[in-house]
Short mmCIF file of C-alpha atoms in Angstrom, two decimals:
data_model
loop_
_atom_site.label_atom_id
_atom_site.label_comp_id
_atom_site.label_asym_id
_atom_site.label_seq_id
_atom_site.Cartn_x
_atom_site.Cartn_y
_atom_site.Cartn_z
CA MET A 260 -3.55 -11.12 -3.95
CA ILE A 261 -1.79 -7.91 -4.45
CA ARG A 262 -2.90 -4.23 -3.67
CA VAL A 263 -1.27 -0.97 -4.37
CA GLN A 264 -2.89 1.95 -2.38
CA ALA A 265 -2.27 5.20 -0.75
CA GLU A 266 -4.49 4.43 2.27
CA PRO A 267 -3.22 2.71 5.42
CA PHE A 268 -4.35 -0.94 5.83
CA ASP A 269 -5.79 -2.76 8.73
CA LEU A 270 -3.20 -5.47 9.51
CA GLY A 271 -5.48 -7.67 11.63
CA ALA A 272 -8.27 -7.62 9.08
CA GLU A 273 -5.93 -8.43 6.23
CA LEU A 274 -4.36 -11.33 8.04
CA ALA A 275 -7.65 -12.61 9.34
CA GLY A 276 -9.00 -12.58 5.71
CA LEU A 277 -6.19 -15.05 4.60
CA THR A 278 -7.15 -17.80 6.92
CA ALA A 279 -10.87 -17.10 7.49
CA GLY A 280 -13.03 -20.32 6.96
CA ARG A 281 -9.99 -22.41 6.06
CA THR A 282 -8.74 -25.42 7.84
CA ASP A 283 -5.88 -26.48 5.59
CA ILE A 284 -3.46 -23.79 6.71
CA GLY A 285 -0.81 -24.71 9.33
CA GLY A 286 1.21 -21.59 9.29
CA LEU A 287 0.80 -17.90 8.46
CA ALA A 288 3.94 -15.73 8.37
CA SER A 289 3.82 -11.95 7.79
CA PHE A 290 6.05 -9.01 7.67
CA VAL A 291 5.15 -5.28 7.99
CA GLY A 292 7.58 -2.53 7.09
CA LEU A 293 7.01 0.77 8.86
CA VAL A 294 8.27 4.32 8.48
CA ARG A 295 11.11 4.87 11.08
CA GLU A 296 11.61 8.26 12.58
CA PHE A 297 15.31 7.79 12.98
CA ALA A 298 17.91 7.68 10.21
CA ARG A 299 19.33 4.37 8.97
CA GLU A 300 22.99 5.05 10.04
CA PRO A 301 23.43 5.57 13.78
CA GLY A 302 24.91 8.84 14.77
CA GLY A 303 24.41 10.21 11.26
CA GLU A 304 21.51 11.81 9.41
CA PRO A 305 18.84 13.95 10.92
CA ALA A 306 15.52 12.37 12.05
CA VAL A 307 12.99 11.59 9.36
CA SER A 308 9.77 13.52 9.83
CA ALA A 309 7.88 12.00 6.83
CA MET A 310 8.42 9.76 3.86
CA THR A 311 6.89 9.92 0.42
CA LEU A 312 6.88 6.86 -1.84
CA GLU A 313 6.63 7.27 -5.64
CA HIS A 314 5.93 4.39 -7.80
CA TYR A 315 5.45 3.43 -11.38
CA PRO A 316 1.69 2.71 -11.82
CA GLY A 317 1.11 -0.30 -14.01
CA MET A 318 4.65 -1.73 -13.72
CA THR A 319 4.26 -1.92 -9.89
CA GLU A 320 1.12 -4.17 -10.14
CA ARG A 321 2.87 -6.36 -12.84
CA GLN A 322 5.97 -6.81 -10.75
CA LEU A 323 4.11 -7.47 -7.50
CA ALA A 324 1.94 -10.03 -9.24
CA ALA A 325 4.91 -11.72 -10.74
CA ILE A 326 6.72 -11.77 -7.34
CA GLU A 327 3.71 -13.22 -5.72
CA ALA A 328 3.21 -15.93 -8.47
CA GLN A 329 6.84 -16.99 -7.96
CA ALA A 330 6.44 -17.33 -4.23
CA ILE A 331 3.18 -19.28 -4.64
CA GLU A 332 4.77 -21.73 -6.94
CA ARG A 333 8.11 -22.02 -5.18
CA PHE A 334 6.73 -22.50 -1.62
CA GLN A 335 3.44 -24.12 -2.53
CA LEU A 336 1.46 -21.42 -0.77
CA GLN A 337 -2.15 -21.75 0.11
CA ALA A 338 -2.77 -18.11 0.43
CA SER A 339 -0.63 -14.91 0.12
CA LEU A 340 -0.94 -11.13 0.14
CA ILE A 341 1.12 -8.17 -0.76
CA ILE A 342 -0.11 -4.67 -0.01
CA HIS A 343 2.27 -1.78 -0.77
CA ARG A 344 1.37 1.92 -0.07
CA TYR A 345 2.46 4.95 -2.07
CA GLY A 346 2.32 8.64 -1.18
CA ARG A 347 3.15 10.54 1.94
CA MET A 348 3.39 8.67 5.21
CA LEU A 349 4.41 9.71 8.83
CA PRO A 350 6.73 7.74 11.19
CA GLY A 351 4.98 4.75 12.64
CA GLU A 352 2.86 4.20 9.60
CA PRO A 353 2.94 0.87 7.82
CA ILE A 354 4.42 1.00 4.24
CA VAL A 355 4.17 -2.61 3.10
CA LEU A 356 2.60 -5.90 4.18
CA VAL A 357 3.64 -9.29 2.86
CA ALA A 358 2.00 -12.52 4.17
CA ALA A 359 2.29 -16.20 3.25
CA ALA A 360 0.19 -19.10 4.36
CA ALA A 361 1.18 -22.84 3.95
CA ALA A 362 0.55 -26.26 5.36
CA HIS A 363 3.75 -26.11 7.45
CA ARG A 364 5.74 -23.34 9.04
CA ALA A 365 9.00 -23.53 7.06
CA PRO A 366 7.59 -22.63 3.61
CA ALA A 367 5.40 -19.93 5.18
CA LEU A 368 8.46 -18.26 6.88
CA ASP A 369 10.70 -18.67 3.91
CA ALA A 370 8.07 -17.34 1.49
CA CYS A 371 7.57 -14.31 3.75
CA ALA A 372 11.28 -13.55 3.71
CA PHE A 373 11.44 -14.13 -0.10
CA LEU A 374 8.56 -11.89 -0.84
CA ILE A 375 10.04 -8.85 0.93
CA ASP A 376 13.63 -9.49 -0.19
CA TRP A 377 12.44 -9.87 -3.79
CA LEU A 378 10.06 -6.90 -3.60
CA LYS A 379 12.75 -4.63 -2.29
CA THR A 380 14.86 -5.06 -5.36
CA LYS A 381 12.21 -5.55 -8.01
CA ALA A 382 9.16 -3.50 -7.26
CA PRO A 383 9.40 -0.01 -8.81
CA PHE A 384 9.02 2.19 -5.68
CA TRP A 385 11.24 5.10 -4.58
CA LYS A 386 11.55 6.59 -1.21
CA GLN A 387 12.04 10.31 -0.51
CA GLU A 388 12.69 11.21 3.13
CA GLU A 389 11.77 14.58 4.74
CA THR A 390 14.11 15.77 7.43
CA ALA A 391 14.76 19.21 9.11
CA ALA A 392 17.54 19.51 6.59
CA GLY A 393 15.09 19.05 3.56
CA ARG A 394 14.09 16.15 1.28
CA ARG A 395 16.29 13.54 -0.04
CA TRP A 396 15.86 10.47 -2.17
CA VAL A 397 16.92 7.28 -0.32
CA ASP A 398 19.83 5.31 -1.92
CA ALA A 399 19.38 1.76 -2.75
CA LYS A 400 21.33 -0.52 -0.21
CA PRO A 401 23.75 -3.15 -1.52
CA GLU A 402 22.67 -5.48 1.27
CA ASP A 403 19.20 -5.63 -0.31
CA ASP A 404 20.75 -7.07 -3.38
CA THR A 405 22.63 -9.48 -1.27
CA ALA A 406 19.41 -10.41 0.55
CA ALA A 407 17.55 -11.06 -2.80
CA ALA A 408 20.38 -12.90 -4.28
CA ARG A 409 20.28 -15.68 -1.62
CA TRP A 410 16.96 -16.83 -3.30
CA LEU A 411 18.67 -17.37 -6.68
CA PRO A 412 19.76 -20.88 -7.59
CA PRO A 413 23.54 -21.39 -6.92
CA ALA A 414 25.85 -20.34 -9.77
CA ARG A 415 27.25 -23.21 -11.78
CA MET B 1221 7.47 6.59 -28.14
CA LYS B 1222 6.51 7.53 -24.46
CA ILE B 1223 9.29 8.15 -22.11
CA LEU B 1224 8.85 8.14 -18.31
CA TYR B 1225 11.17 9.42 -15.67
CA PHE B 1226 11.01 8.50 -11.91
CA ALA B 1227 12.48 9.65 -8.62
CA TRP B 1228 15.67 11.86 -8.81
CA LEU B 1229 15.94 11.09 -12.44
CA ARG B 1230 12.65 12.90 -13.02
CA THR B 1231 14.00 16.06 -11.39
CA LYS B 1232 17.24 15.75 -13.41
CA ALA B 1233 15.31 15.27 -16.63
CA GLY B 1234 13.13 18.18 -15.84
CA CYS B 1235 9.90 16.25 -16.75
CA ALA B 1236 8.01 13.21 -15.67
CA GLU B 1237 6.80 12.11 -19.09
CA GLU B 1238 7.33 13.02 -22.73
CA ASP B 1239 6.52 11.85 -26.15
CA VAL B 1240 9.46 11.50 -28.50
CA THR B 1241 10.22 10.38 -32.01
CA PRO B 1242 13.84 9.32 -32.18
CA PRO B 1243 15.40 8.67 -35.55
CA ALA B 1244 14.98 5.28 -37.09
CA GLU B 1245 18.46 4.11 -36.12
CA VAL B 1246 17.54 4.26 -32.41
CA THR B 1247 16.52 0.64 -32.02
CA THR B 1248 17.98 -0.28 -28.53
CA VAL B 1249 17.59 0.95 -25.00
CA ALA B 1250 21.27 2.03 -24.99
CA ALA B 1251 20.84 4.01 -28.26
CA LEU B 1252 17.74 5.62 -26.89
CA MET B 1253 19.50 6.69 -23.79
CA ASP B 1254 22.36 8.25 -25.85
CA TRP B 1255 19.87 10.08 -27.98
CA LEU B 1256 17.80 11.37 -25.07
CA ALA B 1257 21.07 12.59 -23.46
CA GLU B 1258 21.62 14.79 -26.42
CA GLN B 1259 18.16 16.22 -26.15
CA ARG B 1260 18.15 16.68 -22.39
CA PRO B 1261 21.44 17.84 -20.68
CA GLY B 1262 20.09 17.02 -17.26
CA PHE B 1263 19.49 13.45 -18.33
CA ALA B 1264 23.06 13.30 -19.69
CA GLU B 1265 24.35 14.56 -16.40
CA ALA B 1266 22.26 12.04 -14.51
CA MET B 1267 23.55 9.17 -16.56
CA THR B 1268 27.11 9.85 -15.50
CA ALA B 1269 26.43 11.30 -12.04
CA LYS B 1270 25.09 8.65 -9.69
CA GLY B 1271 24.80 4.86 -9.87
CA VAL B 1272 23.31 2.95 -12.68
CA ILE B 1273 20.07 3.96 -14.32
CA ARG B 1274 17.48 1.16 -14.69
CA ALA B 1275 15.27 0.89 -17.74
CA ALA B 1276 11.89 -0.73 -18.41
CA VAL B 1277 10.25 -1.25 -21.82
CA ASN B 1278 6.49 -1.69 -21.77
CA GLN B 1279 6.62 -1.98 -17.94
CA ALA B 1280 9.22 -4.86 -17.85
CA TYR B 1281 12.82 -4.45 -16.88
CA ALA B 1282 15.09 -4.09 -19.85
CA GLU B 1283 18.85 -4.47 -20.64
CA PRO B 1284 20.78 -1.81 -22.77
CA THR B 1285 20.76 -4.22 -25.68
CA ASP B 1286 17.04 -4.77 -25.52
CA PRO B 1287 15.08 -3.42 -28.51
CA VAL B 1288 12.82 -0.32 -28.44
CA ARG B 1289 10.17 0.32 -31.09
CA PRO B 1290 7.80 3.17 -32.06
CA GLY B 1291 4.78 3.06 -29.61
CA ASP B 1292 6.75 1.55 -26.85
CA GLU B 1293 6.51 2.93 -23.24
CA VAL B 1294 10.10 3.24 -21.97
CA ALA B 1295 10.85 4.24 -18.40
CA PHE B 1296 14.21 5.28 -16.77
CA PHE B 1297 14.63 5.33 -13.02
CA PRO B 1298 17.31 4.88 -10.21
CA PRO B 1299 17.60 1.47 -8.38
CA VAL B 1300 14.43 0.85 -6.47
CA THR B 1301 14.02 1.50 -2.73
CA GLY B 1302 10.53 0.33 -1.79
CA GLY B 1303 9.47 -2.19 0.76
CA MET C 1142 5.93 -10.39 26.59
CA ILE C 1143 4.69 -13.92 26.97
CA ARG C 1144 1.21 -15.36 27.60
CA VAL C 1145 -0.11 -18.74 28.04
CA GLN C 1146 -3.89 -18.95 27.77
CA ALA C 1147 -6.84 -21.22 26.84
CA GLU C 1148 -8.66 -18.39 25.07
CA PRO C 1149 -8.17 -17.63 21.35
CA PHE C 1150 -6.32 -14.30 20.69
CA ASP C 1151 -7.01 -11.31 18.45
CA LEU C 1152 -4.12 -11.36 16.03
CA GLY C 1153 -4.67 -7.82 14.81
CA ALA C 1154 -4.88 -6.29 18.15
CA GLU C 1155 -1.87 -8.10 19.52
CA LEU C 1156 0.25 -7.00 16.54
CA ALA C 1157 -1.11 -3.46 16.66
CA GLY C 1158 -0.24 -3.31 20.40
CA LEU C 1159 3.47 -4.07 19.55
CA THR C 1160 4.07 -0.99 17.40
CA ALA C 1161 1.39 1.40 18.75
CA GLY C 1162 2.81 4.93 19.44
CA ARG C 1163 6.32 3.94 18.36
CA THR C 1164 8.42 5.41 15.61
CA ASP C 1165 11.65 3.50 15.98
CA ILE C 1166 10.38 0.09 14.57
CA GLY C 1167 11.27 -0.52 10.97
CA GLY C 1168 10.00 -4.12 10.57
CA LEU C 1169 7.49 -6.39 12.39
CA ALA C 1170 7.59 -10.08 11.63
CA SER C 1171 5.02 -12.55 12.93
CA PHE C 1172 4.06 -16.28 12.70
CA VAL C 1173 0.82 -17.92 13.57
CA GLY C 1174 0.41 -21.62 13.92
CA LEU C 1175 -3.02 -22.98 13.28
CA VAL C 1176 -4.84 -26.32 13.76
CA ARG C 1177 -5.01 -28.15 10.45
CA GLU C 1178 -7.89 -30.46 9.66
CA PHE C 1179 -5.73 -32.78 7.56
CA ALA C 1180 -3.05 -35.07 8.79
CA ARG C 1181 0.60 -34.24 8.37
CA GLU C 1182 1.50 -37.09 6.08
CA PRO C 1183 -0.25 -36.97 2.61
CA GLY C 1184 -2.42 -40.03 1.87
CA GLY C 1185 -2.00 -41.25 5.45
CA GLU C 1186 -3.82 -40.58 8.62
CA PRO C 1187 -7.50 -39.67 9.03
CA ALA C 1188 -8.52 -36.07 9.27
CA VAL C 1189 -8.07 -34.21 12.52
CA SER C 1190 -11.42 -33.03 14.01
CA ALA C 1191 -9.91 -31.37 17.15
CA MET C 1192 -6.60 -30.90 18.89
CA THR C 1193 -5.93 -30.74 22.64
CA LEU C 1194 -2.67 -29.09 23.91
CA GLU C 1195 -1.46 -30.13 27.35
CA HIS C 1196 1.28 -28.15 28.96
CA TYR C 1197 3.35 -27.98 32.16
CA PRO C 1198 2.11 -24.87 33.92
CA GLY C 1199 5.03 -23.02 35.57
CA MET C 1200 7.74 -24.55 33.37
CA THR C 1201 5.98 -23.40 30.23
CA GLU C 1202 6.10 -19.65 31.37
CA ARG C 1203 9.82 -20.05 32.35
CA GLN C 1204 10.74 -21.67 28.98
CA LEU C 1205 8.90 -19.04 26.95
CA ALA C 1206 10.37 -16.20 28.96
CA ALA C 1207 13.83 -17.67 28.40
CA ILE C 1208 13.27 -18.15 24.75
CA GLU C 1209 11.94 -14.60 24.35
CA ALA C 1210 14.94 -13.12 26.37
CA GLN C 1211 17.46 -15.00 24.01
CA ALA C 1212 15.74 -13.63 21.03
CA ILE C 1213 15.66 -10.07 22.25
CA GLU C 1214 19.38 -10.13 23.11
CA ARG C 1215 20.50 -12.02 20.03
CA PHE C 1216 18.44 -10.00 17.52
CA GLN C 1217 18.32 -6.70 19.34
CA LEU C 1218 14.53 -6.65 19.26
CA GLN C 1219 12.61 -3.43 20.11
CA ALA C 1220 9.46 -5.55 20.86
CA SER C 1221 8.36 -9.07 20.97
CA LEU C 1222 5.43 -11.32 21.87
CA ILE C 1223 4.88 -15.03 22.30
CA ILE C 1224 1.23 -16.26 22.93
CA HIS C 1225 0.69 -19.98 23.31
CA ARG C 1226 -2.67 -21.49 23.89
CA TYR C 1227 -3.49 -24.76 25.71
CA GLY C 1228 -6.68 -26.84 25.89
CA ARG C 1229 -9.04 -28.02 23.16
CA MET C 1230 -9.08 -26.35 19.69
CA LEU C 1231 -10.79 -26.91 16.42
CA PRO C 1232 -9.35 -26.93 12.90
CA GLY C 1233 -8.69 -23.29 11.73
CA GLU C 1234 -8.10 -21.97 15.30
CA PRO C 1235 -4.78 -20.36 16.21
CA ILE C 1236 -2.46 -22.24 18.55
CA VAL C 1237 0.56 -19.93 18.75
CA LEU C 1238 1.68 -16.42 17.79
CA VAL C 1239 5.31 -15.18 17.87
CA ALA C 1240 6.09 -11.72 16.79
CA ALA C 1241 9.42 -9.70 16.66
CA ALA C 1242 9.97 -6.01 15.89
CA ALA C 1243 13.30 -4.46 15.08
CA ALA C 1244 14.83 -1.49 13.40
CA HIS C 1245 15.51 -3.52 10.25
CA ARG C 1246 13.66 -6.29 8.45
CA ALA C 1247 16.41 -9.03 8.63
CA PRO C 1248 16.61 -9.33 12.46
CA ALA C 1249 12.81 -9.17 12.74
CA LEU C 1250 12.38 -12.03 10.23
CA ASP C 1251 15.25 -14.07 11.76
CA ALA C 1252 13.99 -13.55 15.18
CA CYS C 1253 10.50 -14.74 14.27
CA ALA C 1254 11.91 -18.01 12.74
CA PHE C 1255 14.25 -18.38 15.72
CA LEU C 1256 11.33 -18.01 18.29
CA ILE C 1257 9.06 -20.53 16.63
CA ASP C 1258 11.90 -23.06 15.95
CA TRP C 1259 13.21 -22.82 19.48
CA LEU C 1260 9.71 -22.94 21.06
CA LYS C 1261 8.79 -26.09 19.13
CA THR C 1262 11.67 -28.03 20.74
CA LYS C 1263 11.89 -26.43 24.17
CA ALA C 1264 8.37 -25.30 25.31
CA PRO C 1265 6.65 -28.11 27.31
CA PHE C 1266 3.50 -28.55 25.34
CA TRP C 1267 2.14 -31.80 23.93
CA LYS C 1268 -0.50 -32.23 21.19
CA GLN C 1269 -3.17 -34.88 21.20
CA GLU C 1270 -5.17 -35.15 17.95
CA GLU C 1271 -8.79 -36.34 17.72
CA THR C 1272 -9.78 -38.22 14.58
CA ALA C 1273 -12.57 -40.53 13.59
CA ALA C 1274 -10.33 -43.38 14.63
CA GLY C 1275 -9.80 -42.01 18.19
CA ARG C 1276 -7.28 -39.80 19.97
CA ARG C 1277 -3.53 -39.98 19.55
CA TRP C 1278 -0.57 -38.14 20.86
CA VAL C 1279 1.43 -36.41 18.12
CA ASP C 1280 5.03 -37.61 17.79
CA ALA C 1281 7.85 -35.14 17.96
CA LYS C 1282 9.33 -34.57 14.53
CA PRO C 1283 13.13 -34.99 13.87
CA GLU C 1284 12.97 -31.98 11.40
CA ASP C 1285 11.97 -29.68 14.39
CA ASP C 1286 15.22 -30.59 16.02
CA THR C 1287 17.08 -29.89 12.85
CA ALA C 1288 15.30 -26.54 12.42
CA ALA C 1289 16.14 -25.53 16.02
CA ALA C 1290 19.76 -26.68 15.60
CA ARG C 1291 20.50 -24.24 12.88
CA TRP C 1292 20.33 -21.44 15.44
CA LEU C 1293 23.15 -23.02 17.52
CA PRO C 1294 26.72 -21.80 17.11
CA PRO C 1295 28.71 -24.11 14.71
CA ALA C 1296 30.44 -27.04 16.45
CA ARG C 1297 34.17 -26.70 16.82
CA MET D 1393 9.65 -35.19 46.34
CA LYS D 1394 6.87 -34.28 43.90
CA ILE D 1395 6.65 -36.27 40.66
CA LEU D 1396 4.78 -35.14 37.52
CA TYR D 1397 3.95 -37.06 34.43
CA PHE D 1398 2.74 -35.51 31.16
CA ALA D 1399 1.15 -36.61 27.85
CA TRP D 1400 1.22 -40.35 27.06
CA LEU D 1401 3.73 -40.86 30.01
CA ARG D 1402 0.93 -39.84 32.31
CA THR D 1403 -1.46 -42.47 30.90
CA LYS D 1404 1.33 -45.01 31.16
CA ALA D 1405 2.24 -44.07 34.74
CA GLY D 1406 -1.38 -44.18 35.68
CA CYS D 1407 -1.29 -40.79 37.37
CA ALA D 1408 -0.57 -37.21 36.77
CA GLU D 1409 1.17 -36.39 39.93
CA GLU D 1410 2.48 -38.09 43.05
CA ASP D 1411 4.44 -37.46 46.21
CA VAL D 1412 7.20 -39.97 46.79
CA THR D 1413 10.03 -40.47 49.26
CA PRO D 1414 12.71 -42.43 47.52
CA PRO D 1415 15.55 -44.01 49.59
CA ALA D 1416 18.50 -41.78 50.41
CA GLU D 1417 20.84 -43.37 47.71
CA VAL D 1418 18.48 -42.05 44.98
CA THR D 1419 20.39 -38.77 44.29
CA THR D 1420 20.22 -38.43 40.44
CA VAL D 1421 17.55 -38.22 37.81
CA ALA D 1422 18.65 -41.56 36.31
CA ALA D 1423 18.41 -43.33 39.83
CA LEU D 1424 15.07 -41.75 40.44
CA MET D 1425 13.73 -43.15 37.15
CA ASP D 1426 15.00 -46.52 37.96
CA TRP D 1427 13.41 -46.48 41.42
CA LEU D 1428 10.08 -45.15 39.97
CA ALA D 1429 10.14 -47.94 37.38
CA GLU D 1430 10.23 -50.45 40.11
CA GLN D 1431 7.17 -48.78 41.85
CA ARG D 1432 5.15 -48.33 38.71
CA PRO D 1433 5.24 -51.15 35.91
CA GLY D 1434 3.61 -48.79 33.45
CA PHE D 1435 6.43 -46.21 33.80
CA ALA D 1436 9.00 -49.08 33.35
CA GLU D 1437 7.28 -50.09 30.27
CA ALA D 1438 7.13 -46.44 28.97
CA MET D 1439 10.90 -46.04 29.56
CA THR D 1440 11.70 -48.85 27.18
CA ALA D 1441 8.76 -48.49 24.77
CA LYS D 1442 8.94 -45.29 22.90
CA GLY D 1443 11.50 -42.64 22.33
CA VAL D 1444 13.47 -40.95 25.04
CA ILE D 1445 11.83 -39.71 28.12
CA ARG D 1446 12.75 -36.06 29.06
CA ALA D 1447 13.11 -34.98 32.61
CA ALA D 1448 12.83 -31.57 34.36
CA VAL D 1449 13.88 -30.77 37.86
CA ASN D 1450 12.32 -27.71 39.46
CA GLN D 1451 10.93 -26.84 36.00
CA ALA D 1452 14.26 -26.77 34.24
CA TYR D 1453 15.44 -29.45 31.74
CA ALA D 1454 17.60 -31.95 33.44
CA GLU D 1455 20.19 -34.66 32.35
CA PRO D 1456 20.12 -38.25 33.80
CA THR D 1457 23.23 -37.34 35.73
CA ASP D 1458 21.69 -34.15 37.33
CA PRO D 1459 20.94 -34.29 41.04
CA VAL D 1460 17.60 -34.68 42.69
CA ARG D 1461 16.93 -33.81 46.33
CA PRO D 1462 14.09 -34.14 48.78
CA GLY D 1463 11.49 -31.37 48.17
CA ASP D 1464 12.37 -31.15 44.42
CA GLU D 1465 9.65 -31.08 41.72
CA VAL D 1466 10.58 -33.67 39.13
CA ALA D 1467 8.75 -34.04 35.88
CA PHE D 1468 8.87 -36.76 33.18
CA PHE D 1469 7.44 -36.32 29.75
CA PRO D 1470 7.89 -37.22 26.01
CA PRO D 1471 9.66 -34.93 23.55
CA VAL D 1472 7.53 -31.73 23.34
CA THR D 1473 5.21 -31.17 20.37
CA GLY D 1474 3.82 -27.57 20.85
CA GLY D 1475 3.95 -24.59 18.61
#
């Protein structure tokens, strides 16, 4: 299941919903990304006072659905969930949730990492940070491409 | 043809969305970008200024050589930074 | 923080407690292990109707605290939690929760996998399954040793 | 010296916990296991029957060559299966 929404989400309720009434799930892995007050580079940029996420309505849903479908097939998931927020958020607020449930722990953990790595480089979202010095668009990080690339089949 | 711009590319282009009718010889993403750059100096600047612009045709990622047709929705944006 | 308890836990409340009031956490990864109704080998054993976890009070707490301390240091965690239950549980009930919060997603995800892999081979718990055919102690799985071994430094 | 048995080893040993006073020459985990096997046939059987028995001295994992002393808490158990 995927959801794109402006509102915050209730992590506990979302995760509970994935396993409720089921007895075939052995492991549930999840990842939540949150707005950090401090800048990404130590000693560098001013503190972030808010973050606004822009997205591409329509394409976002398609991309998230495609990412989830790949994870379900690749890791044989029994349940999965992606929630991604857009709009303005304050430090400490959750931005994104990915969760994966499987019979065993390894595929659940791997799928969780796959979902967030893949989403980071494929889902059409753009972050704009607010600091005391003004607003700035966040640059894409090369290490995100590296993280996503480890899920590709080895080159021949 | 409907053109969408996102993030800092929207600011550069000066608009979020526009309807355009490029000449018939504009049949690829790359050709469309060149033609748009002629129409919008800010977009031309953005194309050379910073990183690589990504494109999507009808909400799917597209390469410069991919075709564009009248009626398509074509989006241009910087590398994504969600998650 | 570690806890060893017989009672079920409230996943949402536990995870919310890790990030509440904080603005320095960029990622929170968690894993929950649950009792599965079906046997581990397909086509094999009869369905599990209940599971009882025995543990070694005292040593359990020491081992979990040691495992958590290693994860905190190795992955520079900002917050972490291990809850492990003992006693009798029914299919669908949670057995264990590990959670790791860090500035960035990679250490949070890696720490979460490290915690559960390490715990599986070091924490003194033993599972006994109840099936229609009676009770049986679960055998340790070689793949758990393999999973734990990937966190060791490479042999010289 | 306090001895603890867990999981199927407890069933085999026939008790969960016992206080023992081994002879003075029993100074290692391995020697203690041999001595216990003489006292408890079920423990002897378990030692050869199935897998490798793990030991802990004062709640820390111990190797067969590690020392045991009067007053220690020594536990024997099968490979762990929690999580």
